[in-house]
XYZ file of N, CA and C in Angstrom:
735
model
N 106.888 81.351 86.891
C 105.961 80.425 86.232
C 104.409 80.178 86.969
N 104.026 81.454 86.683
C 102.784 81.650 87.103
C 101.169 81.279 86.698
N 100.553 80.122 87.461
C 99.138 79.942 86.505
C 98.190 79.734 88.238
N 97.101 79.509 87.361
C 96.152 79.610 88.126
C 95.319 77.462 87.773
N 96.467 76.446 86.783
C 95.928 75.429 87.069
C 96.528 74.045 87.334
N 95.878 73.182 87.809
C 97.514 72.404 88.094
C 98.454 71.656 88.266
N 100.038 71.233 88.593
C 100.644 71.398 87.615
C 101.075 69.929 88.151
N 101.914 69.519 86.790
C 102.470 68.131 86.331
C 104.150 68.242 86.623
N 104.573 67.629 87.219
C 106.199 67.320 87.257
C 106.401 66.596 87.179
N 107.451 65.539 86.553
C 107.593 63.909 86.463
C 108.959 64.634 86.377
N 109.742 64.462 87.549
C 111.347 64.091 87.472
C 111.526 62.750 86.169
N 113.627 62.851 86.094
C 114.137 62.567 85.762
C 114.391 61.054 86.644
N 114.534 59.309 85.737
C 114.915 58.918 86.517
C 116.445 58.927 87.360
N 116.786 58.185 87.982
C 117.863 58.493 89.086
C 118.027 59.840 89.946
N 117.194 60.426 89.981
C 116.779 61.683 90.223
C 116.549 61.577 92.842
N 117.300 62.796 93.475
C 115.830 63.036 94.200
C 115.315 64.130 95.187
N 114.295 64.271 94.583
C 112.652 65.497 94.602
C 112.768 65.978 95.777
N 112.861 67.407 96.497
C 112.485 67.815 97.529
C 112.173 69.286 96.984
N 110.696 69.212 97.874
C 109.226 69.949 96.944
C 109.590 71.001 98.772
N 109.133 71.841 98.243
C 108.761 73.496 99.362
C 107.139 73.934 98.660
N 106.731 74.752 99.595
C 106.091 75.050 99.584
C 104.890 76.356 100.448
N 104.920 77.630 99.533
C 105.310 78.502 100.489
C 106.689 78.601 102.212
N 107.834 77.774 101.348
C 108.657 78.387 102.526
C 108.969 77.395 103.423
N 107.789 75.634 103.069
C 107.552 75.266 103.585
C 107.754 73.839 103.266
N 109.176 72.506 103.550
C 108.561 71.541 102.710
C 107.560 71.386 103.523
N 107.261 69.774 102.192
C 106.001 69.074 102.066
C 106.420 67.379 101.389
N 105.775 66.647 101.102
C 106.418 65.051 100.536
C 105.650 65.700 99.299
N 105.831 65.170 98.213
C 106.793 65.036 96.989
C 104.839 64.513 96.343
N 103.821 65.015 95.811
C 102.705 64.322 95.625
C 103.391 63.233 94.435
N 102.235 62.380 95.346
C 102.144 60.652 94.686
C 102.210 60.873 93.084
N 101.230 61.043 92.058
C 101.187 60.749 90.546
C 102.226 62.027 90.351
N 102.411 62.947 91.123
C 103.300 64.124 90.313
C 102.075 65.772 89.571
N 101.642 64.853 90.022
C 100.133 66.715 90.345
C 100.195 67.584 91.802
N 100.784 68.785 91.219
C 100.681 70.034 92.280
C 99.673 70.505 91.969
N 97.910 70.944 93.461
C 96.549 71.360 93.010
C 96.721 72.350 94.106
N 97.568 72.632 95.203
C 96.864 73.494 96.398
C 98.182 74.564 95.816
N 96.876 76.323 95.974
C 97.391 76.970 95.626
C 98.903 77.591 95.832
N 99.780 78.001 96.269
C 100.837 79.220 96.339
C 101.678 78.988 95.350
N 103.628 78.825 96.533
C 104.097 79.836 96.038
C 105.162 78.196 96.088
N 105.739 77.687 95.204
C 106.907 75.641 95.081
C 107.794 76.103 94.930
N 108.881 75.433 95.868
C 109.958 75.650 95.158
C 109.943 73.683 95.265
N 110.839 73.326 93.920
C 110.998 72.391 93.603
C 112.530 71.793 93.413
N 112.942 70.982 94.529
C 114.273 70.482 93.743
C 115.045 69.361 92.969
N 115.822 69.289 92.025
C 115.844 68.056 91.648
C 118.273 67.545 91.893
N 117.998 66.705 92.554
C 119.430 66.387 92.342
C 119.359 65.055 91.636
N 119.878 64.867 90.550
C 120.703 64.884 89.561
C 121.258 63.947 89.961
N 121.918 62.090 89.632
C 122.967 61.097 90.810
C 123.827 60.508 89.426
N 124.997 60.297 90.462
C 126.049 60.228 88.922
C 125.171 58.609 88.346
N 125.484 58.747 86.992
C 125.172 57.736 86.054
C 124.298 57.714 85.412
N 123.531 58.552 86.215
C 121.768 58.990 85.259
C 121.458 59.297 83.606
N 122.277 59.788 83.413
C 122.622 60.577 81.742
C 123.965 59.864 81.611
N 124.210 58.583 80.773
C 125.036 58.344 79.938
C 127.040 58.012 81.319
N 126.362 57.776 81.796
C 127.769 57.720 82.595
C 128.130 59.039 83.600
N 128.147 59.506 83.052
C 128.313 60.962 83.388
C 128.643 60.401 85.421
N 129.676 61.135 86.159
C 130.499 60.575 87.198
C 129.217 61.739 88.288
N 128.816 63.219 87.501
C 128.915 64.065 88.861
C 127.750 64.182 88.889
N 126.945 64.787 90.480
C 125.636 65.666 90.356
C 125.411 66.803 89.321
N 124.060 66.235 89.417
C 123.204 67.738 89.043
C 121.907 68.171 90.099
N 122.039 69.583 89.995
C 120.951 69.847 90.133
C 120.210 70.790 89.813
N 118.680 71.737 89.490
C 118.031 71.663 88.887
C 117.381 72.604 89.634
N 116.643 73.466 89.271
C 115.815 74.613 90.054
C 114.476 74.372 89.722
N 112.583 74.274 90.480
C 111.689 75.018 89.124
C 110.816 76.018 90.554
N 110.929 76.343 89.619
C 109.666 77.480 90.740
C 109.071 78.113 89.861
N 107.375 77.645 90.810
C 105.608 78.198 90.713
C 105.451 79.018 91.027
N 104.316 79.336 91.224
C 103.187 79.866 91.411
C 102.038 79.088 90.349
N 100.974 78.708 92.151
C 98.812 78.050 91.518
C 98.752 79.682 91.767
N 98.549 80.437 91.687
C 97.014 80.462 92.203
C 95.980 80.209 92.688
N 95.417 81.074 93.793
C 93.924 80.813 93.596
C 92.939 81.294 92.956
N 91.952 81.352 92.386
C 90.678 81.506 91.453
C 90.688 82.910 91.839
N 90.327 83.179 94.059
C 90.806 84.451 94.222
C 91.361 84.878 94.772
N 92.009 85.986 94.905
C 93.456 86.122 94.956
C 93.328 88.178 95.552
N 94.014 87.915 96.640
C 93.799 89.811 97.271
C 95.714 90.496 97.273
N 96.738 88.792 97.788
C 98.074 89.684 97.633
C 98.333 89.447 96.544
N 98.384 89.787 95.066
C 98.379 90.141 94.196
C 98.620 91.678 93.313
N 100.400 92.103 93.314
C 99.785 93.237 93.091
C 101.082 93.247 91.591
N 101.732 92.497 91.686
C 102.305 92.533 90.838
C 102.504 91.552 90.035
N 102.475 91.101 88.557
C 102.526 89.758 87.585
C 103.846 89.868 86.643
N 103.885 88.316 86.307
C 105.511 89.035 86.010
C 105.560 87.331 84.764
N 105.631 87.748 84.113
C 105.655 86.558 82.637
C 106.669 85.707 82.775
N 106.458 84.031 82.872
C 107.550 83.454 83.395
C 108.891 83.992 81.929
N 109.639 83.329 82.937
C 111.346 83.345 81.517
C 111.313 82.209 80.310
N 111.687 84.081 79.295
C 110.902 83.103 78.767
C 109.919 83.691 77.777
N 109.030 84.079 78.484
C 107.684 84.355 78.199
C 107.415 85.616 77.920
N 106.951 86.762 77.756
C 106.084 87.785 77.291
C 104.572 88.082 77.646
N 104.065 88.684 78.162
C 102.688 89.254 78.286
C 102.368 89.468 76.773
N 101.745 88.771 76.251
C 100.595 89.107 75.024
C 99.305 90.458 75.307
N 98.726 90.001 76.303
C 97.586 90.427 76.272
C 97.306 90.476 78.223
N 96.459 91.785 78.588
C 95.693 91.799 80.264
C 94.518 92.562 79.834
N 93.514 91.403 80.089
C 91.735 91.607 80.025
C 92.226 92.135 81.437
N 90.627 93.036 81.883
C 90.019 93.343 83.077
C 88.275 93.575 83.694
N 87.806 92.537 83.603
C 86.308 92.840 83.166
C 85.902 93.279 81.207
N 86.964 91.879 81.294
C 86.073 91.814 79.561
C 87.212 93.688 78.551
N 87.811 94.125 79.021
C 88.510 95.583 79.050
C 89.699 95.808 78.743
N 89.942 95.855 77.255
C 91.494 95.257 77.256
C 92.536 96.408 78.237
N 93.205 96.020 78.459
C 94.265 96.695 79.290
C 95.493 97.364 79.041
N 96.232 97.803 78.666
C 97.550 98.511 77.780
C 97.941 97.290 79.204
N 99.608 96.707 78.596
C 100.814 96.047 79.866
C 101.685 96.736 79.903
N 102.317 97.506 81.142
C 103.097 98.241 81.806
C 104.504 97.945 81.166
N 104.380 96.519 80.412
C 106.243 95.990 79.809
C 106.057 94.517 79.636
N 106.476 94.130 78.890
C 106.248 93.157 77.604
C 105.979 91.949 79.267
N 107.268 92.851 80.336
C 107.485 92.011 81.357
C 106.412 91.487 82.750
N 106.429 92.059 82.593
C 105.605 92.913 84.174
C 104.466 93.657 83.761
N 103.386 93.155 84.794
C 102.367 94.223 85.836
C 102.131 94.378 86.594
N 101.775 95.475 87.283
C 101.176 95.933 88.236
C 99.736 96.384 87.795
N 98.834 95.002 89.515
C 97.334 95.269 88.928
C 97.467 96.490 90.030
N 96.300 97.324 90.023
C 96.061 98.297 89.833
C 94.377 98.484 90.941
N 93.814 97.825 89.926
C 92.391 97.892 90.334
C 91.404 95.742 90.214
N 90.510 96.224 91.191
C 90.452 94.952 91.828
C 89.356 94.408 90.805
N 88.723 93.012 90.328
C 88.004 93.090 89.328
C 88.671 91.584 88.665
N 87.771 90.718 88.001
C 88.129 89.658 86.917
C 88.994 89.166 85.433
N 90.577 88.829 86.318
C 91.614 89.146 85.050
C 91.446 88.460 83.800
N 91.570 88.313 83.198
C 93.061 87.264 82.307
C 93.937 87.790 82.356
N 94.366 86.654 81.344
C 96.171 87.289 81.505
C 96.495 86.417 80.040
N 97.106 86.320 78.834
C 98.471 85.698 78.115
C 99.298 86.115 77.896
N 100.643 84.516 77.953
C 101.581 85.018 77.941
C 101.613 83.778 76.766
N 102.679 84.222 76.005
C 103.449 83.611 74.602
C 104.234 84.068 74.641
N 105.654 82.813 74.216
C 106.587 82.385 73.683
C 106.975 83.686 73.375
N 108.654 83.590 74.056
C 109.290 84.810 72.752
C 110.191 84.491 71.314
N 109.483 83.295 71.171
C 110.477 82.710 70.686
C 109.134 82.123 69.544
N 107.495 82.276 69.894
C 106.463 81.495 69.879
C 106.462 80.233 69.629
N 105.080 79.768 69.366
C 105.101 78.279 69.724
C 103.782 78.114 70.124
N 104.022 78.739 71.836
C 103.549 78.386 72.727
C 102.543 79.474 73.090
N 101.872 79.686 73.971
C 100.683 80.854 74.805
C 99.939 80.182 75.988
N 99.901 80.426 76.803
C 98.668 79.755 77.789
C 98.231 81.736 78.444
N 96.877 80.323 78.640
C 96.051 81.222 79.612
C 95.362 81.535 81.231
N 96.303 82.609 81.967
C 95.635 82.908 83.360
C 94.366 83.483 83.210
N 93.623 82.921 84.605
C 91.954 83.857 84.452
C 91.666 83.897 85.572
N 91.326 84.607 86.867
C 91.705 85.364 88.127
C 91.000 86.106 89.168
N 90.132 86.252 89.885
C 88.854 87.026 90.791
C 89.950 88.176 91.528
N 90.906 89.480 91.600
C 91.562 90.339 92.573
C 90.199 90.541 93.245
N 90.313 90.667 94.600
C 90.153 91.814 95.390
C 90.179 91.789 96.721
N 90.893 92.547 97.384
C 91.617 93.241 97.800
C 90.607 93.802 99.368
N 89.830 94.113 99.120
C 88.633 94.436 100.638
C 88.302 93.551 101.136
N 88.789 94.217 102.480
C 88.368 93.502 103.268
C 86.389 93.482 103.888
N 86.188 92.173 103.759
C 84.579 91.849 104.534
C 83.995 93.161 105.049
N 82.700 93.568 104.815
C 82.110 94.241 105.664
C 80.550 94.457 106.682
N 80.074 94.537 108.004
C 79.052 93.991 108.032
C 78.662 95.267 108.744
N 77.136 95.501 108.319
C 76.660 96.189 108.176
C 75.781 96.517 109.509
N 75.957 97.519 109.925
C 75.898 97.964 111.310
C 74.424 99.285 111.714
N 73.462 98.300 112.384
C 72.496 99.524 112.681
C 71.512 99.280 114.363
N 71.742 100.017 114.505
C 71.940 101.659 114.676
C 73.673 101.731 114.360
N 73.915 103.586 114.517
C 75.344 103.138 114.146
C 76.299 103.128 115.656
N 77.439 102.392 115.442
C 77.939 102.261 116.771
C 78.549 103.660 116.970
N 78.098 104.844 118.039
C 78.606 106.390 118.636
C 79.179 105.245 119.872
N 78.378 104.824 120.743
C 79.270 105.405 121.842
C 79.437 103.914 122.542
N 80.700 103.726 123.583
C 82.111 102.933 123.852
C 80.903 101.859 124.650
N 78.806 102.004 125.228
C 78.795 100.844 125.469
C 77.323 101.020 124.968
N 77.416 100.041 123.997
C 75.348 100.380 122.577
C 74.802 99.699 124.071
N 73.303 100.748 124.285
C 71.817 100.613 125.123
C 71.076 99.558 125.151
N 70.732 99.351 123.189
C 69.399 99.206 122.722
C 70.432 97.240 121.799
N 69.629 97.434 121.524
C 69.803 95.788 120.182
C 70.153 96.848 118.813
N 71.539 95.816 118.690
C 72.552 95.682 117.883
C 72.371 95.030 116.504
N 71.726 95.611 114.471
C 71.211 94.202 113.624
C 72.885 94.565 112.733
N 72.819 93.433 112.977
C 73.891 92.858 111.774
C 73.714 92.182 110.493
N 74.405 92.561 109.901
C 74.059 91.608 108.111
C 74.853 92.493 107.517
N 75.589 90.537 106.445
C 77.589 90.831 106.282
C 76.533 91.334 104.962
N 78.022 92.079 103.472
C 77.337 93.196 102.575
C 77.790 91.662 101.554
N 78.742 90.956 102.348
C 78.588 89.869 100.854
C 78.593 88.546 101.491
N 79.813 87.850 100.128
C 79.323 86.295 100.986
C 80.578 86.130 101.593
N 80.583 85.134 102.016
C 81.462 84.966 102.574
C 82.661 83.699 103.243
N 83.638 83.673 103.980
C 84.198 82.187 103.715
C 84.513 81.753 105.272
N 83.944 82.359 105.859
C 84.021 82.278 107.550
C 83.653 83.363 108.298
N 82.677 83.475 109.052
C 82.299 84.237 110.426
C 82.297 83.481 111.863
N 83.749 84.060 112.444
C 83.339 83.729 113.481
C 83.091 85.000 114.916
N 82.517 84.068 115.807
C 82.344 85.478 116.998
C 82.348 84.809 118.155
N 83.005 85.789 118.932
C 83.189 84.868 120.373
C 81.869 85.892 120.915
N 81.384 85.614 122.266
C 81.118 86.134 123.397
C 82.140 85.995 124.511
N 82.261 87.303 125.210
C 82.813 87.191 126.399
C 84.284 86.430 126.622
N 84.666 86.167 125.876
C 85.708 85.240 125.346
C 85.596 84.192 124.423
N 85.450 83.210 124.790
C 84.404 81.837 124.123
C 83.304 82.079 123.038
N 84.131 81.286 122.859
C 83.298 80.645 121.268
C 82.102 80.272 121.068
N 81.463 81.354 120.543
C 79.754 81.393 119.490
C 79.811 80.259 118.846
N 78.497 79.230 119.312
C 79.078 77.833 118.004
C 78.056 78.490 116.720
N 77.169 79.014 116.900
C 76.993 80.194 115.737
C 76.233 81.429 116.075
N 77.206 82.422 114.920
C 76.851 84.222 114.844
C 76.073 84.537 115.259
N 75.400 85.972 115.554
C 73.553 85.776 115.186
C 73.997 87.338 114.946
N 72.790 87.947 114.790
C 72.575 88.388 113.881
C 72.025 90.349 114.336
N 71.577 89.495 115.756
C 71.370 90.646 116.609
C 70.989 90.693 118.350
N 71.818 91.698 118.556
C 72.914 91.699 119.680
C 70.892 92.405 120.483
N 71.686 91.763 122.141
C 70.907 92.867 123.469
C 71.544 91.844 124.727
N 71.904 90.337 124.962
C 71.929 90.028 125.988
C 73.426 91.702 126.046
N 73.982 91.817 127.324
C 74.991 92.363 128.189
C 75.946 91.909 127.679
N 77.466 92.176 127.298
C 78.382 91.386 126.979
C 79.501 92.348 125.766
N 80.731 91.328 126.004
C 81.463 91.576 124.912
C 81.509 90.942 123.952
N 80.694 91.367 122.267
C 81.290 90.688 121.072
C 82.349 90.101 119.963
N 83.096 89.687 119.486
C 83.552 89.770 119.195
C 84.338 89.553 117.241
N 84.335 90.342 116.332
C 84.059 89.033 115.143
C 84.788 89.506 114.381
N 85.241 88.461 113.987
C 86.171 87.429 112.856
C 85.979 87.399 111.465
N 85.576 88.167 110.385
C 85.151 88.029 108.626
C 86.731 87.369 108.193
N 86.052 86.473 107.158
C 87.021 86.408 105.904
C 86.409 86.110 104.916
N 86.543 86.622 103.975
C 86.051 86.094 102.836
C 86.965 85.615 101.584
N 86.855 84.929 100.946
C 87.537 83.924 99.579
C 89.168 84.265 99.369
N 88.907 85.424 99.737
C 90.197 86.298 98.855
C 90.538 85.827 99.766
N 91.297 85.456 100.866
C 91.919 85.662 102.481
C 91.632 86.632 103.073
N 90.887 87.883 102.376
C 90.952 89.276 103.278
C 89.975 89.521 104.046
N 90.889 89.917 105.613
C 90.082 90.098 107.094
C 89.486 91.162 107.220
N 88.998 91.178 108.887
C 88.529 92.148 108.913
C 88.265 91.589 110.530
N 87.720 92.222 111.895
C 87.295 91.921 112.812
C 86.939 92.965 113.309
N 85.955 92.947 114.328
C 85.227 93.548 115.001
C 84.896 93.471 116.787
N 84.202 94.090 117.487
C 84.357 94.576 118.410
C 82.990 94.818 119.087
N 82.108 94.476 119.601
C 81.524 95.596 120.255
C 80.530 94.650 121.515
N 80.512 95.818 122.904
C 80.163 96.692 123.955
C 78.950 96.075 123.724
N 77.610 95.612 124.459
C 76.939 95.309 124.879
C 75.981 95.970 126.297
N 75.511 96.708 126.312
C 75.914 97.767 128.067
C 74.648 97.372 128.402
N 73.946 96.684 129.625
C 72.374 97.070 130.284
C 72.522 97.101 130.251
N 70.707 96.951 129.951
C 69.432 97.745 129.102
C 68.190 98.466 129.434
N 68.411 99.984 129.531
C 66.970 99.379 130.574
C 65.547 99.206 129.617
N 64.676 98.221 130.390
C 63.390 98.203 129.722
C 62.536 99.041 130.245
N 61.654 99.379 129.825
C 60.433 100.421 129.255
C 60.339 98.774 130.865
N 58.805 98.981 131.519
C 57.640 97.892 132.177
C 56.724 97.665 130.601
N 56.618 96.516 130.853
C 55.221 95.756 130.021
C 53.406 95.862 130.497
N 53.366 96.091 129.722
C 51.534 96.202 129.952
C 51.514 95.779 130.990
N 51.621 94.754 130.908
C 51.020 94.097 132.354
C 51.300 94.901 134.197
N 52.889 95.013 133.474
C 53.121 95.100 135.239
C 52.793 96.847 135.447
N 52.130 97.520 134.004
C 52.109 98.717 134.447
C 50.779 98.620 134.856
N 49.356 97.884 134.634
C 48.172 97.075 134.798
C 48.400 97.088 136.348
N 49.491 96.418 136.464
C 49.866 95.495 137.690
C 49.581 97.000 139.166
N 50.606 97.556 138.699
C 50.849 98.777 139.075
C 49.858 100.101 139.903
N 49.511 99.925 137.805
C 47.461 100.721 138.292
C 46.761 100.247 138.556
N 46.942 98.991 139.163
C 45.315 98.912 140.598
C 45.756 98.810 141.472
N 46.856 98.924 140.765
C 47.691 98.726 143.152
C 48.061 100.217 143.873
N 48.167 101.157 142.955
C 48.285 102.096 142.784
C 46.320 102.948 143.646
N 45.599 102.305 142.867
C 44.492 102.866 142.811
C 43.668 101.916 144.174
N 43.799 100.892 144.732
C 43.637 100.022 145.856
C 44.147 101.055 146.778
N 45.438 101.493 147.090
C 45.979 101.944 148.165
C 45.826 103.224 147.879
N 45.191 103.263 146.542
C 43.998 105.269 146.733
C 42.565 105.103 147.570
N 41.844 104.261 147.443
C 40.470 103.787 147.511
C 40.809 103.251 149.446
N 41.998 103.087 150.235
C 41.808 102.510 151.153
C 42.447 103.455 151.491
N 42.807 104.785 151.221
C 43.292 105.747 151.895
C 42.006 106.623 151.943
N 41.222 107.139 151.102
C 39.886 107.659 150.860
C 39.212 106.728 152.751
N 39.109 105.799 152.591
C 37.763 105.303 152.479
C 38.232 105.709 154.384
N 40.090 105.227 154.638
C 40.093 105.342 156.119
C 40.208 107.156 156.700
N 40.150 107.628 156.093
C 39.611 109.136 155.721
C 38.810 109.047 156.567
N 37.611 108.059 156.220
C 36.274 108.897 157.062
C 35.821 108.042 157.509
N 37.829 107.506 158.311
C 37.081 106.278 159.316
C 36.854 107.321 160.774
N 35.782 107.175 162.234
C 35.621 107.627 162.938
C 37.754 107.938 163.928
N 38.429 108.845 164.142
C 39.762 108.565 164.589
C 40.921 108.987 163.946
N 40.296 108.510 162.811
C 41.859 108.218 161.331
C 42.410 110.156 161.532
N 41.069 111.665 161.913
C 41.861 112.461 161.806
C 42.300 113.088 162.702
N 42.239 111.936 163.826
C 42.778 112.420 165.165
C 44.848 111.744 164.735
N 44.198 110.546 164.767
C 45.688 109.904 163.852
C 46.598 110.807 163.469
N 45.966 111.347 162.503
C 47.452 111.420 161.176
C 47.803 113.132 161.787
N 47.000 113.523 162.669
C 47.232 114.763 163.298
C 47.670 114.941 164.267
N 47.587 114.174 164.695
C 47.998 113.704 166.359
C 49.798 113.764 166.878
N 49.677 115.591 167.934
C 51.603 116.149 168.354
C 50.518 117.007 167.610
């Protein structure tokens, strides 16, 4: 069974229950409700005497998947045992199912699926958003060289669950949107569906033009030196010193 809502499981008396989620063992839920997304396998071992004095052991296995509201790694949708796919909708548009038992998901978007019991009398709906596109950063200017010499501006193109930045191998507490300092920047982006993308940007030492203050001071210095030179040139004996030898 594939669902998007929590699943309640109530074992019979005199039984031992083990639960696995995504292949790893976990504690049984105290209230019998399983809420975390994942693939579940519940194994119930019914002890002797639990059903009318029967001296035999019985084992029953249950499998179900709880989908998150945002999914990425879902390509094939199958109907539970004893059910068929009655309807598939994508963004409100009805699609023709590949088969009454299964359907390949080929597009991203908001899905709504109805499963109906083959013998009738029971149906249920699930809805989820399929997103297989990894998140992106809009980068300006375009990274066209190994080391960037001018400021680089970054802007996320969608809402993301997390953005992590490392600077020279150390994690930075707050990712920045403008890169100026020389060094290696590494970004790890992740969206709500679990899609991930990595970026690496190396900033070189920037060649900064001199400030207006530096230019003015330099011009004053040059002017002073030139004035001293021409003043000295009128001094008696200066010509002879310059041209001596």
